[in-house]
Amino acid sequence: DTEVTQTPKHLVMGMTNKKSLKCEQHMGHRAMYWYKQKAKKPPELMFVYSYEKLSINESVPSRFSPECPNSSLLNLHLHALQPEDSALYLCASSQGLAGDTQYFGPGTRLTVL
Amino acid sequence: KQEVTQIPAALSVPEGENLVLNCSFTDSAIYNLQWFRQDPGKGLTSLLLIQSSQREQTSGRLNASLDKSSGRSTLYIAASQPGDSATYLCAVRRSTGFQKLVFGTGTRLLVSP
């Protein structure tokens, strides 16, 4: 099973709302990633978790808060977002950090009103 | 800073044609290079991964080559089909430090019946 799942598929939220994006993989991968992708642009790395610990934060604003409750799950908590945060949010996982193939989920399309 | 460029930005071909997508990168000190496919509004599907010591990789109708010294990779698609229509992204990992994926700008491919 080389599948990464993400929920929800679509999310519309106001600037004062709090919501969460979820990502799950059952491949035994120990590295998980959040990417943000704006329309017609390549994905941009946001966070990297390795062995359930935050390894990389690419200077992401604090209104985005990642969480890795266990080795299979990755959450992205959203609070006080801005309309420019509207994008496709992609989760990925890999066996480790050492150049392994990353497997991507289908993404969550987020719209901030 | 690694920069990855893909040419052409868009390509439209009739079904059955063989085609080549190009990817160039500015820093040849890479660990590996990965080609992805992305359907509109969807996640990324890994197609091929070439290690820096390799010259090419093949999977079905796809063949990817790597010339690290000149900073170039090509993705060759044989006998194109309408189902190949998608955006194709290349991504490189540097050989030192955290091996972050740096994505190219993408090529939007349309194969018409």
PDB file of C-alpha atoms in Angstrom:
ATOM      1  CA  ASP A   1       0.000   0.000   0.000  1.00  0.00           C
ATOM      2  CA  THR A   2       1.716   3.187  -1.216  1.00  0.00           C
ATOM      3  CA  GLU A   3      -1.118   5.498  -0.307  1.00  0.00           C
ATOM      4  CA  VAL A   4      -1.128   8.736   1.626  1.00  0.00           C
ATOM      5  CA  THR A   5      -4.619   9.930   2.516  1.00  0.00           C
ATOM      6  CA  GLN A   6      -5.702  13.464   3.365  1.00  0.00           C
ATOM      7  CA  THR A   7      -8.915  14.835   4.808  1.00  0.00           C
ATOM      8  CA  PRO A   8     -10.879  16.857   4.057  1.00  0.00           C
ATOM      9  CA  LYS A   9     -10.603  17.159   0.271  1.00  0.00           C
ATOM     10  CA  HIS A  10     -11.980  20.693   0.345  1.00  0.00           C
ATOM     11  CA  LEU A  11     -12.201  23.217   3.175  1.00  0.00           C
ATOM     12  CA  VAL A  12     -13.678  26.701   3.259  1.00  0.00           C
ATOM     13  CA  MET A  13     -13.028  28.757   6.364  1.00  0.00           C
ATOM     14  CA  GLY A  14     -13.308  32.296   7.596  1.00  0.00           C
ATOM     15  CA  MET A  15     -10.372  34.266   8.926  1.00  0.00           C
ATOM     16  CA  THR A  16     -11.487  33.762  12.530  1.00  0.00           C
ATOM     17  CA  ASN A  17     -12.060  30.014  12.289  1.00  0.00           C
ATOM     18  CA  LYS A  18      -9.903  27.210  13.663  1.00  0.00           C
ATOM     19  CA  LYS A  19      -9.657  24.099  11.536  1.00  0.00           C
ATOM     20  CA  SER A  20      -7.322  21.151  11.049  1.00  0.00           C
ATOM     21  CA  LEU A  21      -6.022  19.210   8.090  1.00  0.00           C
ATOM     22  CA  LYS A  22      -5.253  15.533   8.524  1.00  0.00           C
ATOM     23  CA  CYS A  23      -2.819  13.211   6.793  1.00  0.00           C
ATOM     24  CA  GLU A  24      -2.332   9.481   7.275  1.00  0.00           C
ATOM     25  CA  GLN A  25       0.032   6.846   5.905  1.00  0.00           C
ATOM     26  CA  HIS A  26       0.449   3.167   6.728  1.00  0.00           C
ATOM     27  CA  MET A  27       3.679   2.460   4.880  1.00  0.00           C
ATOM     28  CA  GLY A  28       5.838   2.565   7.992  1.00  0.00           C
ATOM     29  CA  HIS A  29       7.469   5.765   6.783  1.00  0.00           C
ATOM     30  CA  ARG A  30       9.291   7.770   9.449  1.00  0.00           C
ATOM     31  CA  ALA A  31       9.401  11.119   7.641  1.00  0.00           C
ATOM     32  CA  MET A  32       6.324  13.214   6.863  1.00  0.00           C
ATOM     33  CA  TYR A  33       5.988  16.573   5.161  1.00  0.00           C
ATOM     34  CA  TRP A  34       3.564  19.447   4.622  1.00  0.00           C
ATOM     35  CA  TYR A  35       3.732  21.415   1.370  1.00  0.00           C
ATOM     36  CA  LYS A  36       1.752  24.421   0.159  1.00  0.00           C
ATOM     37  CA  GLN A  37       0.989  24.812  -3.533  1.00  0.00           C
ATOM     38  CA  LYS A  38      -0.502  27.922  -5.098  1.00  0.00           C
ATOM     39  CA  ALA A  39      -2.195  27.740  -8.483  1.00  0.00           C
ATOM     40  CA  LYS A  40       0.181  27.023 -11.367  1.00  0.00           C
ATOM     41  CA  LYS A  41       3.186  27.054  -9.024  1.00  0.00           C
ATOM     42  CA  PRO A  42       5.349  24.197  -7.754  1.00  0.00           C
ATOM     43  CA  PRO A  43       4.895  22.899  -4.197  1.00  0.00           C
ATOM     44  CA  GLU A  44       6.742  24.741  -1.428  1.00  0.00           C
ATOM     45  CA  LEU A  45       7.963  22.889   1.649  1.00  0.00           C
ATOM     46  CA  MET A  46       6.448  24.025   4.957  1.00  0.00           C
ATOM     47  CA  PHE A  47       7.355  21.452   7.629  1.00  0.00           C
ATOM     48  CA  VAL A  48       9.231  18.173   7.965  1.00  0.00           C
ATOM     49  CA  TYR A  49       8.768  15.609  10.721  1.00  0.00           C
ATOM     50  CA  SER A  50      11.249  12.829  11.300  1.00  0.00           C
ATOM     51  CA  TYR A  51      10.470  10.119  13.821  1.00  0.00           C
ATOM     52  CA  GLU A  52       7.537  12.211  15.057  1.00  0.00           C
ATOM     53  CA  LYS A  53       9.736  15.212  15.842  1.00  0.00           C
ATOM     54  CA  LEU A  54       9.695  18.487  13.958  1.00  0.00           C
ATOM     55  CA  SER A  55      12.926  18.653  11.959  1.00  0.00           C
ATOM     56  CA  ILE A  56      12.354  21.525   9.592  1.00  0.00           C
ATOM     57  CA  ASN A  57      10.159  24.625   9.741  1.00  0.00           C
ATOM     58  CA  GLU A  58      10.605  26.681   6.597  1.00  0.00           C
ATOM     59  CA  SER A  59       9.862  29.975   8.353  1.00  0.00           C
ATOM     60  CA  VAL A  60       6.130  29.331   8.245  1.00  0.00           C
ATOM     61  CA  PRO A  61       3.860  31.842  10.066  1.00  0.00           C
ATOM     62  CA  SER A  62       2.631  30.684  13.468  1.00  0.00           C
ATOM     63  CA  ARG A  63      -0.983  30.640  12.270  1.00  0.00           C
ATOM     64  CA  PHE A  64       0.014  27.241  10.842  1.00  0.00           C
ATOM     65  CA  SER A  65       0.741  24.728  13.601  1.00  0.00           C
ATOM     66  CA  PRO A  66       1.829  21.180  12.722  1.00  0.00           C
ATOM     67  CA  GLU A  67       1.410  18.165  14.953  1.00  0.00           C
ATOM     68  CA  CYS A  68       2.534  14.551  14.639  1.00  0.00           C
ATOM     69  CA  PRO A  69       0.596  12.519  17.226  1.00  0.00           C
ATOM     70  CA  ASN A  70       2.063   9.199  16.062  1.00  0.00           C
ATOM     71  CA  SER A  71       4.164   7.722  13.275  1.00  0.00           C
ATOM     72  CA  SER A  72       1.176   7.361  10.929  1.00  0.00           C
ATOM     73  CA  LEU A  73      -0.579  10.679  11.433  1.00  0.00           C
ATOM     74  CA  LEU A  74       0.255  14.274  10.647  1.00  0.00           C
ATOM     75  CA  ASN A  75      -2.008  17.222  11.351  1.00  0.00           C
ATOM     76  CA  LEU A  76      -1.878  20.864  10.346  1.00  0.00           C
ATOM     77  CA  HIS A  77      -3.829  23.157  12.652  1.00  0.00           C
ATOM     78  CA  LEU A  78      -5.040  26.399  11.125  1.00  0.00           C
ATOM     79  CA  HIS A  79      -5.998  29.567  12.986  1.00  0.00           C
ATOM     80  CA  ALA A  80      -6.547  33.178  11.940  1.00  0.00           C
ATOM     81  CA  LEU A  81      -5.613  32.523   8.345  1.00  0.00           C
ATOM     82  CA  GLN A  82      -5.528  35.144   5.620  1.00  0.00           C
ATOM     83  CA  PRO A  83      -7.113  34.948   2.148  1.00  0.00           C
ATOM     84  CA  GLU A  84      -3.611  34.616   0.638  1.00  0.00           C
ATOM     85  CA  ASP A  85      -3.268  31.314   2.507  1.00  0.00           C
ATOM     86  CA  SER A  86      -5.786  29.796   0.113  1.00  0.00           C
ATOM     87  CA  ALA A  87      -3.954  26.985  -1.685  1.00  0.00           C
ATOM     88  CA  LEU A  88      -3.655  23.238  -2.143  1.00  0.00           C
ATOM     89  CA  TYR A  89      -2.011  21.711   0.938  1.00  0.00           C
ATOM     90  CA  LEU A  90      -0.137  18.526   0.219  1.00  0.00           C
ATOM     91  CA  CYS A  91       1.109  15.921   2.645  1.00  0.00           C
ATOM     92  CA  ALA A  92       3.919  13.532   1.766  1.00  0.00           C
ATOM     93  CA  SER A  93       5.846  10.755   3.431  1.00  0.00           C
ATOM     94  CA  SER A  94       9.097   8.905   2.849  1.00  0.00           C
ATOM     95  CA  GLN A  95      10.980   6.030   4.421  1.00  0.00           C
ATOM     96  CA  GLY A  96      13.547   8.414   5.856  1.00  0.00           C
ATOM     97  CA  LEU A  97      15.061  11.790   5.133  1.00  0.00           C
ATOM     98  CA  ALA A  98      18.032  10.530   3.140  1.00  0.00           C
ATOM     99  CA  GLY A  99      16.813  11.197  -0.370  1.00  0.00           C
ATOM    100  CA  ASP A 100      14.091   8.559  -0.375  1.00  0.00           C
ATOM    101  CA  THR A 101      11.152   8.764  -2.745  1.00  0.00           C
ATOM    102  CA  GLN A 102       8.396  10.941  -1.346  1.00  0.00           C
ATOM    103  CA  TYR A 103       4.818   9.737  -1.727  1.00  0.00           C
ATOM    104  CA  PHE A 104       2.206  12.472  -1.903  1.00  0.00           C
ATOM    105  CA  GLY A 105      -1.400  12.564  -0.828  1.00  0.00           C
ATOM    106  CA  PRO A 106      -4.192  14.024  -3.006  1.00  0.00           C
ATOM    107  CA  GLY A 107      -4.153  17.309  -1.108  1.00  0.00           C
ATOM    108  CA  THR A 108      -6.688  19.521   0.652  1.00  0.00           C
ATOM    109  CA  ARG A 109      -7.990  22.497  -1.312  1.00  0.00           C
ATOM    110  CA  LEU A 110      -8.260  25.319   1.230  1.00  0.00           C
ATOM    111  CA  THR A 111     -10.187  28.516   0.621  1.00  0.00           C
ATOM    112  CA  VAL A 112      -9.993  31.320   3.197  1.00  0.00           C
ATOM    113  CA  LEU A 113     -12.752  33.902   2.948  1.00  0.00           C
TER     114      LEU A 113
ATOM    115  CA  LYS B   1      20.711  28.723  -4.264  1.00  0.00           C
ATOM    116  CA  GLN B   2      19.412  25.866  -6.416  1.00  0.00           C
ATOM    117  CA  GLU B   3      17.078  26.932  -9.211  1.00  0.00           C
ATOM    118  CA  VAL B   4      15.216  24.434 -11.360  1.00  0.00           C
ATOM    119  CA  THR B   5      13.706  25.382 -14.702  1.00  0.00           C
ATOM    120  CA  GLN B   6      11.535  23.357 -17.040  1.00  0.00           C
ATOM    121  CA  ILE B   7      11.086  23.963 -20.726  1.00  0.00           C
ATOM    122  CA  PRO B   8       8.633  24.154 -22.367  1.00  0.00           C
ATOM    123  CA  ALA B   9       6.100  25.540 -19.898  1.00  0.00           C
ATOM    124  CA  ALA B  10       3.298  24.022 -21.966  1.00  0.00           C
ATOM    125  CA  LEU B  11       3.172  21.458 -24.741  1.00  0.00           C
ATOM    126  CA  SER B  12       0.328  20.237 -26.929  1.00  0.00           C
ATOM    127  CA  VAL B  13       0.796  17.158 -29.111  1.00  0.00           C
ATOM    128  CA  PRO B  14      -1.406  14.688 -31.010  1.00  0.00           C
ATOM    129  CA  GLU B  15      -1.772  11.188 -29.664  1.00  0.00           C
ATOM    130  CA  GLY B  16       1.005   8.785 -30.629  1.00  0.00           C
ATOM    131  CA  GLU B  17       3.854  11.282 -30.712  1.00  0.00           C
ATOM    132  CA  ASN B  18       7.078  10.740 -28.857  1.00  0.00           C
ATOM    133  CA  LEU B  19       8.029  13.765 -26.772  1.00  0.00           C
ATOM    134  CA  VAL B  20      10.764  15.130 -24.559  1.00  0.00           C
ATOM    135  CA  LEU B  21      10.407  17.316 -21.490  1.00  0.00           C
ATOM    136  CA  ASN B  22      13.417  19.228 -20.243  1.00  0.00           C
ATOM    137  CA  CYS B  23      14.610  20.100 -16.759  1.00  0.00           C
ATOM    138  CA  SER B  24      17.688  22.155 -15.922  1.00  0.00           C
ATOM    139  CA  PHE B  25      19.223  22.967 -12.552  1.00  0.00           C
ATOM    140  CA  THR B  26      21.876  25.476 -11.576  1.00  0.00           C
ATOM    141  CA  ASP B  27      23.803  23.557  -8.886  1.00  0.00           C
ATOM    142  CA  SER B  28      25.188  20.205 -10.054  1.00  0.00           C
ATOM    143  CA  ALA B  29      25.847  19.035  -6.475  1.00  0.00           C
ATOM    144  CA  ILE B  30      22.664  17.008  -6.322  1.00  0.00           C
ATOM    145  CA  TYR B  31      21.859  13.767  -4.493  1.00  0.00           C
ATOM    146  CA  ASN B  32      19.121  12.658  -6.862  1.00  0.00           C
ATOM    147  CA  LEU B  33      16.441  13.927  -9.226  1.00  0.00           C
ATOM    148  CA  GLN B  34      12.805  12.903  -9.256  1.00  0.00           C
ATOM    149  CA  TRP B  35      10.112  13.301 -11.898  1.00  0.00           C
ATOM    150  CA  PHE B  36       6.495  13.688 -10.811  1.00  0.00           C
ATOM    151  CA  ARG B  37       3.162  13.897 -12.548  1.00  0.00           C
ATOM    152  CA  GLN B  38       0.316  16.063 -11.241  1.00  0.00           C
ATOM    153  CA  ASP B  39      -3.253  15.983 -12.516  1.00  0.00           C
ATOM    154  CA  PRO B  40      -5.260  19.224 -12.100  1.00  0.00           C
ATOM    155  CA  GLY B  41      -6.071  19.899  -8.441  1.00  0.00           C
ATOM    156  CA  LYS B  42      -4.542  16.592  -7.361  1.00  0.00           C
ATOM    157  CA  GLY B  43      -1.465  15.378  -5.545  1.00  0.00           C
ATOM    158  CA  LEU B  44       1.844  14.366  -7.072  1.00  0.00           C
ATOM    159  CA  THR B  45       2.609  10.902  -8.396  1.00  0.00           C
ATOM    160  CA  SER B  46       6.251   9.865  -8.450  1.00  0.00           C
ATOM    161  CA  LEU B  47       7.290   8.605 -11.896  1.00  0.00           C
ATOM    162  CA  LEU B  48      11.027   8.056 -11.765  1.00  0.00           C
ATOM    163  CA  LEU B  49      13.902   8.738  -9.387  1.00  0.00           C
ATOM    164  CA  ILE B  50      17.477   8.930 -10.685  1.00  0.00           C
ATOM    165  CA  GLN B  51      20.389   8.821  -8.273  1.00  0.00           C
ATOM    166  CA  SER B  52      23.284  11.183  -8.982  1.00  0.00           C
ATOM    167  CA  SER B  53      25.476   8.221  -9.983  1.00  0.00           C
ATOM    168  CA  GLN B  54      22.976   7.011 -12.581  1.00  0.00           C
ATOM    169  CA  ARG B  55      22.521   8.141 -16.170  1.00  0.00           C
ATOM    170  CA  GLU B  56      18.950   7.017 -16.770  1.00  0.00           C
ATOM    171  CA  GLN B  57      15.907   5.219 -15.447  1.00  0.00           C
ATOM    172  CA  THR B  58      13.080   3.571 -17.354  1.00  0.00           C
ATOM    173  CA  SER B  59       9.518   2.685 -16.464  1.00  0.00           C
ATOM    174  CA  GLY B  60       7.210   1.497 -19.203  1.00  0.00           C
ATOM    175  CA  ARG B  61       6.901   4.225 -21.840  1.00  0.00           C
ATOM    176  CA  LEU B  62       8.900   6.659 -19.713  1.00  0.00           C
ATOM    177  CA  ASN B  63      12.647   7.162 -19.797  1.00  0.00           C
ATOM    178  CA  ALA B  64      14.454   9.766 -17.731  1.00  0.00           C
ATOM    179  CA  SER B  65      18.077  10.730 -18.262  1.00  0.00           C
ATOM    180  CA  LEU B  66      20.437  12.728 -16.090  1.00  0.00           C
ATOM    181  CA  ASP B  67      23.548  14.683 -17.050  1.00  0.00           C
ATOM    182  CA  LYS B  68      24.660  16.033 -13.698  1.00  0.00           C
ATOM    183  CA  SER B  69      27.701  17.893 -14.982  1.00  0.00           C
ATOM    184  CA  SER B  70      25.635  19.973 -17.387  1.00  0.00           C
ATOM    185  CA  GLY B  71      22.743  20.345 -14.959  1.00  0.00           C
ATOM    186  CA  ARG B  72      20.147  18.714 -17.184  1.00  0.00           C
ATOM    187  CA  SER B  73      17.567  15.974 -17.137  1.00  0.00           C
ATOM    188  CA  THR B  74      15.087  14.893 -19.777  1.00  0.00           C
ATOM    189  CA  LEU B  75      11.883  12.894 -19.535  1.00  0.00           C
ATOM    190  CA  TYR B  76      11.090  10.978 -22.715  1.00  0.00           C
ATOM    191  CA  ILE B  77       7.521   9.796 -23.215  1.00  0.00           C
ATOM    192  CA  ALA B  78       7.027   7.274 -26.002  1.00  0.00           C
ATOM    193  CA  ALA B  79       3.791   6.882 -27.962  1.00  0.00           C
ATOM    194  CA  SER B  80       1.911   9.538 -25.992  1.00  0.00           C
ATOM    195  CA  GLN B  81      -1.719   8.933 -24.989  1.00  0.00           C
ATOM    196  CA  PRO B  82      -4.513  11.315 -23.897  1.00  0.00           C
ATOM    197  CA  GLY B  83      -4.164   9.865 -20.388  1.00  0.00           C
ATOM    198  CA  ASP B  84      -0.650  11.308 -20.247  1.00  0.00           C
ATOM    199  CA  SER B  85      -2.138  14.812 -20.132  1.00  0.00           C
ATOM    200  CA  ALA B  86      -0.983  16.373 -16.854  1.00  0.00           C
ATOM    201  CA  THR B  87       1.649  18.688 -15.421  1.00  0.00           C
ATOM    202  CA  TYR B  88       5.090  17.145 -15.137  1.00  0.00           C
ATOM    203  CA  LEU B  89       7.418  18.382 -12.411  1.00  0.00           C
ATOM    204  CA  CYS B  90      11.064  17.608 -11.856  1.00  0.00           C
ATOM    205  CA  ALA B  91      12.625  18.037  -8.427  1.00  0.00           C
ATOM    206  CA  VAL B  92      16.217  17.825  -7.246  1.00  0.00           C
ATOM    207  CA  ARG B  93      17.733  17.098  -3.871  1.00  0.00           C
ATOM    208  CA  ARG B  94      21.053  18.666  -2.915  1.00  0.00           C
ATOM    209  CA  SER B  95      23.853  16.433  -1.804  1.00  0.00           C
ATOM    210  CA  THR B  96      24.647  18.183   1.498  1.00  0.00           C
ATOM    211  CA  GLY B  97      22.633  19.171   4.505  1.00  0.00           C
ATOM    212  CA  PHE B  98      18.908  18.510   4.618  1.00  0.00           C
ATOM    213  CA  GLN B  99      17.927  17.018   1.281  1.00  0.00           C
ATOM    214  CA  LYS B 100      15.007  19.270   0.531  1.00  0.00           C
ATOM    215  CA  LEU B 101      13.166  18.746  -2.748  1.00  0.00           C
ATOM    216  CA  VAL B 102      13.510  21.801  -4.990  1.00  0.00           C
ATOM    217  CA  PHE B 103      10.820  21.702  -7.630  1.00  0.00           C
ATOM    218  CA  GLY B 104      10.922  22.974 -11.163  1.00  0.00           C
ATOM    219  CA  THR B 105       8.325  25.232 -12.684  1.00  0.00           C
ATOM    220  CA  GLY B 106       6.543  22.360 -14.435  1.00  0.00           C
ATOM    221  CA  THR B 107       5.481  21.497 -17.995  1.00  0.00           C
ATOM    222  CA  ARG B 108       1.749  21.300 -18.744  1.00  0.00           C
ATOM    223  CA  LEU B 109       1.215  18.545 -21.308  1.00  0.00           C
ATOM    224  CA  LEU B 110      -1.919  18.098 -23.381  1.00  0.00           C
ATOM    225  CA  VAL B 111      -2.200  15.031 -25.610  1.00  0.00           C
ATOM    226  CA  SER B 112      -5.153  15.256 -27.962  1.00  0.00           C
ATOM    227  CA  PRO B 113      -6.911  12.196 -29.448  1.00  0.00           C
TER     228      PRO B 113
END
